[in-house]
Tab-separated table of C-alpha atoms and ligand atoms in Angstrom:
chain	number	residue	atom	x	y	z
A	1	MET	CA	103.147	105.999	104.827
A	2	SER	CA	101.537	107.736	101.833
A	3	PRO	CA	98.324	109.292	102.693
A	4	ALA	CA	96.335	107.494	99.813
A	5	VAL	CA	96.048	104.071	101.617
A	6	LEU	CA	93.081	101.733	101.088
A	7	LEU	CA	91.826	99.326	103.692
A	8	LEU	CA	90.810	96.092	101.947
A	9	THR	CA	89.545	92.756	102.759
A	10	ILE	CA	91.136	89.268	101.615
A	11	GLU	CA	88.316	87.725	99.872
A	12	ARG	CA	90.264	84.548	98.364
A	13	VAL	CA	93.664	82.808	98.895
A	14	LYS	CA	94.578	80.221	96.280
A	15	GLU	CA	97.751	78.205	95.764
A	16	GLU	CA	98.908	78.878	92.333
A	17	ALA	CA	102.248	76.768	92.393
A	18	LEU	CA	104.930	75.537	94.595
A	19	GLY	CA	105.186	78.210	97.228
A	20	VAL	CA	103.076	80.828	95.271
A	21	ARG	CA	99.697	81.848	96.488
A	22	SER	CA	97.341	84.553	95.060
A	23	TYR	CA	95.234	86.907	97.162
A	24	THR	CA	92.145	88.642	96.064
A	25	LEU	CA	91.463	91.880	97.668
A	26	GLY	CA	88.322	93.890	97.733
A	27	ASP	CA	86.044	96.523	99.536
A	28	ALA	CA	84.392	95.048	102.288
A	29	SER	CA	81.143	96.760	101.476
A	30	GLY	CA	81.621	95.735	97.763
A	31	GLY	CA	82.349	99.040	96.414
A	32	GLU	CA	84.457	99.818	93.019
A	33	LEU	CA	88.203	100.100	93.592
A	34	PRO	CA	90.408	102.825	92.209
A	35	PHE	CA	91.343	102.331	88.411
A	36	PHE	CA	94.430	100.705	87.233
A	37	THR	CA	96.094	99.770	84.096
A	38	ALA	CA	98.136	96.665	83.096
A	39	GLY	CA	101.644	96.597	84.684
A	40	ALA	CA	100.478	98.480	87.660
A	41	HIS	CA	101.393	97.695	91.283
A	42	ILE	CA	100.223	98.315	94.992
A	43	ASP	CA	102.469	98.635	97.919
A	44	CYS	CA	101.106	96.448	100.683
A	45	HIS	CA	101.738	98.101	104.206
A	46	LEU	CA	102.334	95.011	106.245
A	47	ASP	CA	101.540	95.011	110.157
A	48	ASN	CA	105.101	94.229	110.829
A	49	GLY	CA	106.129	97.602	109.350
A	50	LEU	CA	107.295	96.321	105.992
A	51	VAL	CA	106.096	97.871	102.638
A	52	ARG	CA	106.358	95.655	99.723
A	53	SER	CA	105.122	96.262	96.141
A	54	TYR	CA	103.224	93.536	94.204
A	55	SER	CA	102.061	93.656	90.551
A	56	LEU	CA	98.317	93.490	90.136
A	57	CYS	CA	97.432	90.303	88.139
A	58	ASN	CA	93.925	90.643	87.391
A	59	ASN	CA	91.892	92.283	84.702
A	60	PRO	CA	92.004	96.071	85.047
A	61	ASP	CA	88.310	95.961	83.746
A	62	ASP	CA	87.401	94.069	87.029
A	63	ARG	CA	86.743	97.221	89.237
A	64	LEU	CA	85.661	95.066	92.368
A	65	GLN	CA	88.988	93.352	92.991
A	66	TYR	CA	92.737	93.716	93.041
A	67	ALA	CA	94.678	90.257	92.644
A	68	ILE	CA	98.403	89.850	93.498
A	69	ALA	CA	100.510	86.648	93.638
A	70	VAL	CA	103.325	86.344	96.222
A	71	ALA	CA	106.239	83.821	96.051
A	72	ARG	CA	107.386	82.787	99.461
A	73	ASP	CA	111.180	83.432	99.645
A	74	ASP	CA	112.578	81.888	102.847
A	75	LYS	CA	115.908	83.836	102.133
A	76	GLY	CA	114.245	87.214	101.448
A	77	ARG	CA	113.645	90.286	103.397
A	78	GLY	CA	110.597	88.863	105.336
A	79	GLY	CA	107.777	90.255	103.429
A	80	SER	CA	106.445	87.383	101.512
A	81	ILE	CA	106.948	85.089	104.598
A	82	PHE	CA	104.995	87.486	106.776
A	83	ILE	CA	102.009	87.425	104.084
A	84	HIS	CA	102.174	83.810	103.528
A	85	ASP	CA	102.018	83.175	107.352
A	86	ASN	CA	99.446	86.078	108.282
A	87	TRP	CA	97.153	86.879	105.475
A	88	ARG	CA	93.842	84.856	105.471
A	89	VAL	CA	90.483	85.146	104.093
A	90	GLY	CA	88.761	88.073	105.995
A	91	SER	CA	91.856	89.771	107.175
A	92	GLN	CA	92.071	93.491	106.578
A	93	VAL	CA	95.205	94.914	104.729
A	94	ALA	CA	96.323	98.394	103.752
A	95	VAL	CA	97.588	98.934	100.389
A	96	SER	CA	98.449	101.982	98.404
A	97	LEU	CA	96.542	103.258	95.278
A	98	PRO	CA	97.836	101.469	92.095
A	99	ARG	CA	100.633	102.984	90.373
A	100	ASN	CA	102.214	101.969	87.147
A	101	ASN	CA	105.962	101.939	86.243
A	102	PHE	CA	105.587	99.303	83.634
A	103	PRO	CA	102.756	100.310	81.270
A	104	LEU	CA	101.850	98.706	78.064
A	105	ALA	CA	102.630	100.973	74.953
A	106	ALA	CA	99.600	102.231	73.093
A	107	ASN	CA	99.037	100.549	69.636
A	108	ALA	CA	102.504	98.332	69.392
A	109	ALA	CA	102.451	96.289	66.387
A	110	ALA	CA	103.124	93.327	68.676
A	111	THR	CA	104.113	92.554	72.168
A	112	VAL	CA	106.439	90.050	73.380
A	113	LEU	CA	106.336	89.276	77.049
A	114	VAL	CA	109.110	87.687	78.864
A	115	ALA	CA	108.569	86.473	82.480
A	116	GLY	CA	110.753	84.618	84.954
A	117	GLY	CA	109.234	83.042	88.231
A	118	ILE	CA	106.763	85.483	90.022
A	119	GLY	CA	107.563	87.970	87.223
A	120	ILE	CA	104.466	86.487	85.675
A	121	THR	CA	102.103	88.462	87.553
A	122	PRO	CA	102.166	91.797	85.586
A	123	MET	CA	102.138	89.954	82.500
A	124	LEU	CA	98.840	88.073	83.448
A	125	SER	CA	97.130	91.662	83.575
A	126	MET	CA	98.880	92.599	80.255
A	127	ILE	CA	97.628	89.667	78.609
A	128	ARG	CA	93.987	90.253	79.728
A	129	THR	CA	94.375	93.816	78.349
A	130	LEU	CA	95.758	92.711	75.034
A	131	GLU	CA	93.246	90.066	74.630
A	132	GLY	CA	90.367	92.502	75.139
A	133	LYS	CA	91.923	94.746	72.590
A	134	LYS	CA	92.546	91.553	70.233
A	135	ALA	CA	96.138	92.940	69.987
A	136	PRO	CA	98.908	90.298	69.139
A	137	TRP	CA	101.061	88.928	71.821
A	138	THR	CA	103.167	86.055	72.923
A	139	LEU	CA	104.722	85.013	76.414
A	140	ALA	CA	107.847	83.336	77.268
A	141	TYR	CA	107.557	82.070	80.707
A	142	ALA	CA	110.613	80.765	82.514
A	143	SER	CA	110.354	78.782	85.937
A	144	ARG	CA	112.483	76.449	87.912
A	145	SER	CA	110.176	73.451	87.109
A	146	ARG	CA	106.608	72.638	86.258
A	147	THR	CA	105.456	72.814	89.704
A	148	HIS	CA	106.900	76.305	90.289
A	149	ALA	CA	105.078	77.619	87.170
A	150	ALA	CA	102.217	79.810	88.592
A	151	PHE	CA	98.813	80.000	86.628
A	152	ARG	CA	100.007	77.263	84.299
A	153	ASP	CA	96.316	75.933	83.728
A	154	GLU	CA	95.186	79.360	82.651
A	155	LEU	CA	98.086	80.147	80.570
A	156	SER	CA	97.816	76.898	78.648
A	157	THR	CA	94.423	77.913	77.125
A	158	TYR	CA	96.404	80.478	75.048
A	159	GLY	CA	97.942	77.609	73.095
A	160	ASP	CA	101.166	78.272	71.178
A	161	ARG	CA	101.150	81.962	72.078
A	162	VAL	CA	102.746	80.754	75.509
A	163	ARG	CA	105.879	79.099	75.613
A	164	PHE	CA	106.858	77.508	78.947
A	165	HIS	CA	110.314	76.884	79.880
A	166	TYR	CA	111.139	74.785	82.796
A	167	ASP	CA	114.964	75.034	83.869
A	168	ASP	CA	115.030	71.517	85.110
A	169	GLU	CA	113.629	69.657	82.243
A	170	MET	CA	115.386	71.855	79.709
A	171	ARG	CA	118.754	71.535	81.689
A	172	GLY	CA	119.342	75.496	81.571
A	173	VAL	CA	117.777	78.848	81.725
A	174	LEU	CA	115.895	80.305	78.799
A	175	ASP	CA	117.760	81.318	75.621
A	176	MET	CA	117.196	85.040	75.851
A	177	ALA	CA	119.143	85.637	72.574
A	178	GLU	CA	116.887	83.438	70.763
A	179	VAL	CA	113.799	85.101	72.267
A	180	VAL	CA	114.938	88.571	71.485
A	181	ALA	CA	116.397	87.718	67.959
A	182	ARG	CA	113.061	86.469	66.624
A	183	THR	CA	110.942	89.432	67.768
A	184	ASP	CA	110.502	91.859	64.986
A	185	GLN	CA	112.040	95.255	65.277
A	186	ASP	CA	108.745	97.273	65.599
A	187	ALA	CA	107.353	94.998	68.376
A	188	HIS	CA	107.685	96.025	72.183
A	189	LEU	CA	109.279	93.623	74.486
A	190	TYR	CA	108.627	93.563	78.347
A	191	CYS	CA	110.531	91.526	80.772
A	192	CYS	CA	109.918	90.781	84.643
A	193	GLY	CA	111.773	88.535	86.374
A	194	PRO	CA	114.867	87.790	88.577
A	195	ALA	CA	118.063	90.084	88.130
A	196	PRO	CA	120.038	87.740	86.057
A	197	MET	CA	117.083	87.319	83.588
A	198	LEU	CA	116.627	91.179	83.421
A	199	ALA	CA	120.567	91.553	82.939
A	200	ALA	CA	120.336	89.042	79.935
A	201	PHE	CA	117.271	90.629	78.583
A	202	GLU	CA	118.746	94.143	78.613
A	203	LEU	CA	121.946	92.889	77.099
A	204	GLN	CA	120.219	91.236	74.314
A	205	CYS	CA	118.076	94.377	73.695
A	206	ARG	CA	120.717	96.755	73.602
A	207	GLU	CA	120.553	97.386	69.827
A	208	ARG	CA	116.902	97.832	69.779
A	209	ALA	CA	115.112	101.275	69.970
A	210	PRO	CA	114.962	101.984	74.020
A	211	SER	CA	111.309	103.142	73.681
A	212	THR	CA	110.351	99.511	72.624
A	213	VAL	CA	112.191	97.931	75.529
A	214	HIS	CA	110.621	97.733	79.179
A	215	VAL	CA	111.774	96.119	82.240
A	216	GLU	CA	110.290	95.648	85.692
A	217	TYR	CA	112.552	95.002	88.497
A	218	PHE	CA	111.478	93.001	91.822
A	219	ALA	CA	113.976	94.901	94.126
A	220	ASN	CA	116.678	97.350	93.948
A	221	GLU	CA	120.027	95.892	94.604
A	222	GLN	CA	121.966	98.933	93.923
A	223	SER	CA	123.394	100.829	96.884
A	224	SER	CA	122.222	104.151	98.078
A	225	ALA	CA	125.277	105.217	99.652
A	226	GLY	CA	127.974	107.511	98.197
A	227	ARG	CA	129.753	110.667	98.730
A	228	GLN	CA	128.430	113.749	100.799
A	229	PHE	CA	126.668	116.481	98.999
A	230	GLN	CA	124.108	119.149	99.621
A	231	VAL	CA	120.563	119.606	98.340
A	232	TYR	CA	118.701	122.971	98.257
A	233	LEU	CA	114.877	122.718	98.716
A	234	ARG	CA	113.756	125.490	96.716
A	235	ARG	CA	110.276	125.770	98.094
A	236	SER	CA	111.138	125.277	101.627
A	237	ASP	CA	114.244	127.581	101.128
A	238	LEU	CA	116.335	125.030	103.035
A	239	THR	CA	120.010	123.829	102.463
A	240	LEU	CA	120.682	120.258	103.840
A	241	ASP	CA	123.633	118.137	104.079
A	242	VAL	CA	123.260	114.675	102.910
A	243	GLY	CA	125.739	112.326	104.372
A	244	ALA	CA	127.604	109.338	102.799
A	245	GLU	CA	125.418	106.828	104.395
A	246	GLN	CA	122.207	108.912	104.364
A	247	THR	CA	119.489	109.235	101.670
A	248	ILE	CA	118.138	112.588	100.508
A	249	LEU	CA	114.716	111.440	101.671
A	250	GLN	CA	116.061	110.692	105.201
A	251	ALA	CA	117.783	114.148	105.294
A	252	VAL	CA	114.547	115.806	103.949
A	253	LEU	CA	112.205	114.037	106.660
A	254	ALA	CA	114.884	114.849	109.362
A	255	ALA	CA	114.486	118.437	108.563
A	256	GLY	CA	110.900	118.289	109.267
A	257	VAL	CA	109.755	118.586	105.414
A	258	ASP	CA	106.937	116.372	104.163
A	259	ALA	CA	107.740	114.285	101.037
A	260	PRO	CA	105.766	111.436	99.845
A	261	PHE	CA	107.356	107.876	100.103
A	262	SER	CA	106.660	104.170	100.202
A	263	CYS	CA	109.182	101.383	99.217
A	264	MET	CA	112.171	103.469	100.333
A	265	GLU	CA	114.276	101.169	97.831
A	266	GLY	CA	113.659	102.772	94.564
A	267	THR	CA	111.130	100.464	93.186
A	268	CYS	CA	107.785	102.017	93.620
A	269	GLY	CA	108.050	105.699	92.172
A	270	GLU	CA	106.175	107.303	95.273
A	271	CYS	CA	108.972	109.555	96.135
A	272	VAL	CA	109.537	111.136	92.797
A	273	THR	CA	110.786	114.639	92.778
A	274	ARG	CA	111.449	117.425	90.303
A	275	ILE	CA	115.033	118.408	89.864
A	276	VAL	CA	115.465	122.117	89.677
A	277	ALA	CA	119.206	122.302	89.139
A	278	GLY	CA	122.202	120.054	89.440
A	279	VAL	CA	122.627	116.368	88.084
A	280	ALA	CA	121.152	113.321	89.684
A	281	ASP	CA	122.908	110.169	90.223
A	282	HIS	CA	120.090	107.769	89.563
A	283	ARG	CA	120.014	104.674	91.630
A	284	ASP	CA	116.255	103.696	91.188
A	285	ARG	CA	114.722	100.942	89.311
A	286	VAL	CA	111.814	103.069	88.086
A	287	LEU	CA	112.995	105.497	85.535
A	288	THR	CA	113.862	104.526	82.163
A	289	ARG	CA	117.170	105.312	80.378
A	290	ARG	CA	115.574	108.104	78.669
A	291	LYS	CA	114.024	109.611	81.704
A	292	ARG	CA	117.471	109.351	83.625
A	293	ALA	CA	119.055	111.128	80.572
A	294	GLU	CA	116.501	113.937	80.812
A	295	ASN	CA	117.588	114.837	84.450
A	296	LYS	CA	114.057	116.260	85.088
A	297	VAL	CA	112.967	114.021	88.166
A	298	MET	CA	114.617	111.594	90.493
A	299	MET	CA	113.668	109.246	93.270
A	300	ILE	CA	115.050	110.692	96.360
A	301	CYS	CA	114.803	107.541	98.533
A	302	CYS	CA	117.848	106.121	96.918
A	303	SER	CA	119.371	108.269	94.206
A	304	ARG	CA	122.050	110.690	94.835
A	305	SER	CA	123.810	113.675	93.076
A	306	MET	CA	126.725	114.007	90.719
A	307	THR	CA	127.044	117.778	91.510
A	308	ASP	CA	128.221	119.186	94.897
A	309	VAL	CA	124.751	120.688	95.234
A	310	LEU	CA	121.405	119.360	93.824
A	311	THR	CA	118.329	121.921	93.786
A	312	LEU	CA	115.070	120.150	94.190
A	313	ASP	CA	111.345	121.284	94.023
A	314	LEU	CA	110.549	120.629	97.723
B	401	FES	S1	109.756	105.325	98.113
B	401	FES	FE1	109.513	104.088	96.442
B	401	FES	S2	110.834	104.665	94.916
B	401	FES	FE2	111.281	106.100	96.405
């Protein structure tokens, strides 16, 4: 577990849609919480040993609370079920400091937000920030049905800047080609939602400047397995074999070398490590295409090596 863990108290639980609950967390003594920016997430360390990342959805200016929303996924890996079944008002929960892999660009000419399902959560925080700056924005929000659309009442107050799409009523998924095509080239686009939506978004945005296209993944479906290679840990002066089914992080920890980590699946960014030599085979869902091409840092919980030896700053 990362050393920077906050113990917070659940102050409020609210049903936001069918299967979606929001949880408001605060310091039991009423103290201010560490600062965050729109698009940030916290890792929740659950009592059953799982670590799950959730986007903060409240206004970053509210320094007394962190709010997250959790969609119960009965076919998922167990984190959302545990939270729905166990988190109550008054419960204590351990969370990481906020971290932002999905920040808003400063001074964008316009911002177009595209959300699917529980992917609405980082967008709420972004909308609150953009409203505070009186910056132009729109949101396309797709959900399976009206009853699955979380925060619908609040979002409805923004009038025609929010376009709801209900798959059942509209007999199909959101037309991503149309959403992207009607966005000016100098606008920044952000998408958070299920994997097929993100794939459609990235496909439709392929001709746009990469610096204006931003995505946030719920989970990493890429395998972290591959061929065997070696890592040389420069500061520790250690050479380690990384087996085909092993991650660099596992090899590093097994050798007794300390390294930060949290999600262990390439979505939180905690295990970011500087590359000294060699070429990484990136498998994470944190680094942008540009950052990957720079080959300066990597997520050692899931990414591997293209070269026989990879030298890391550990
Ligand atoms: S531990 Fe979360 S990205 Fe590696």
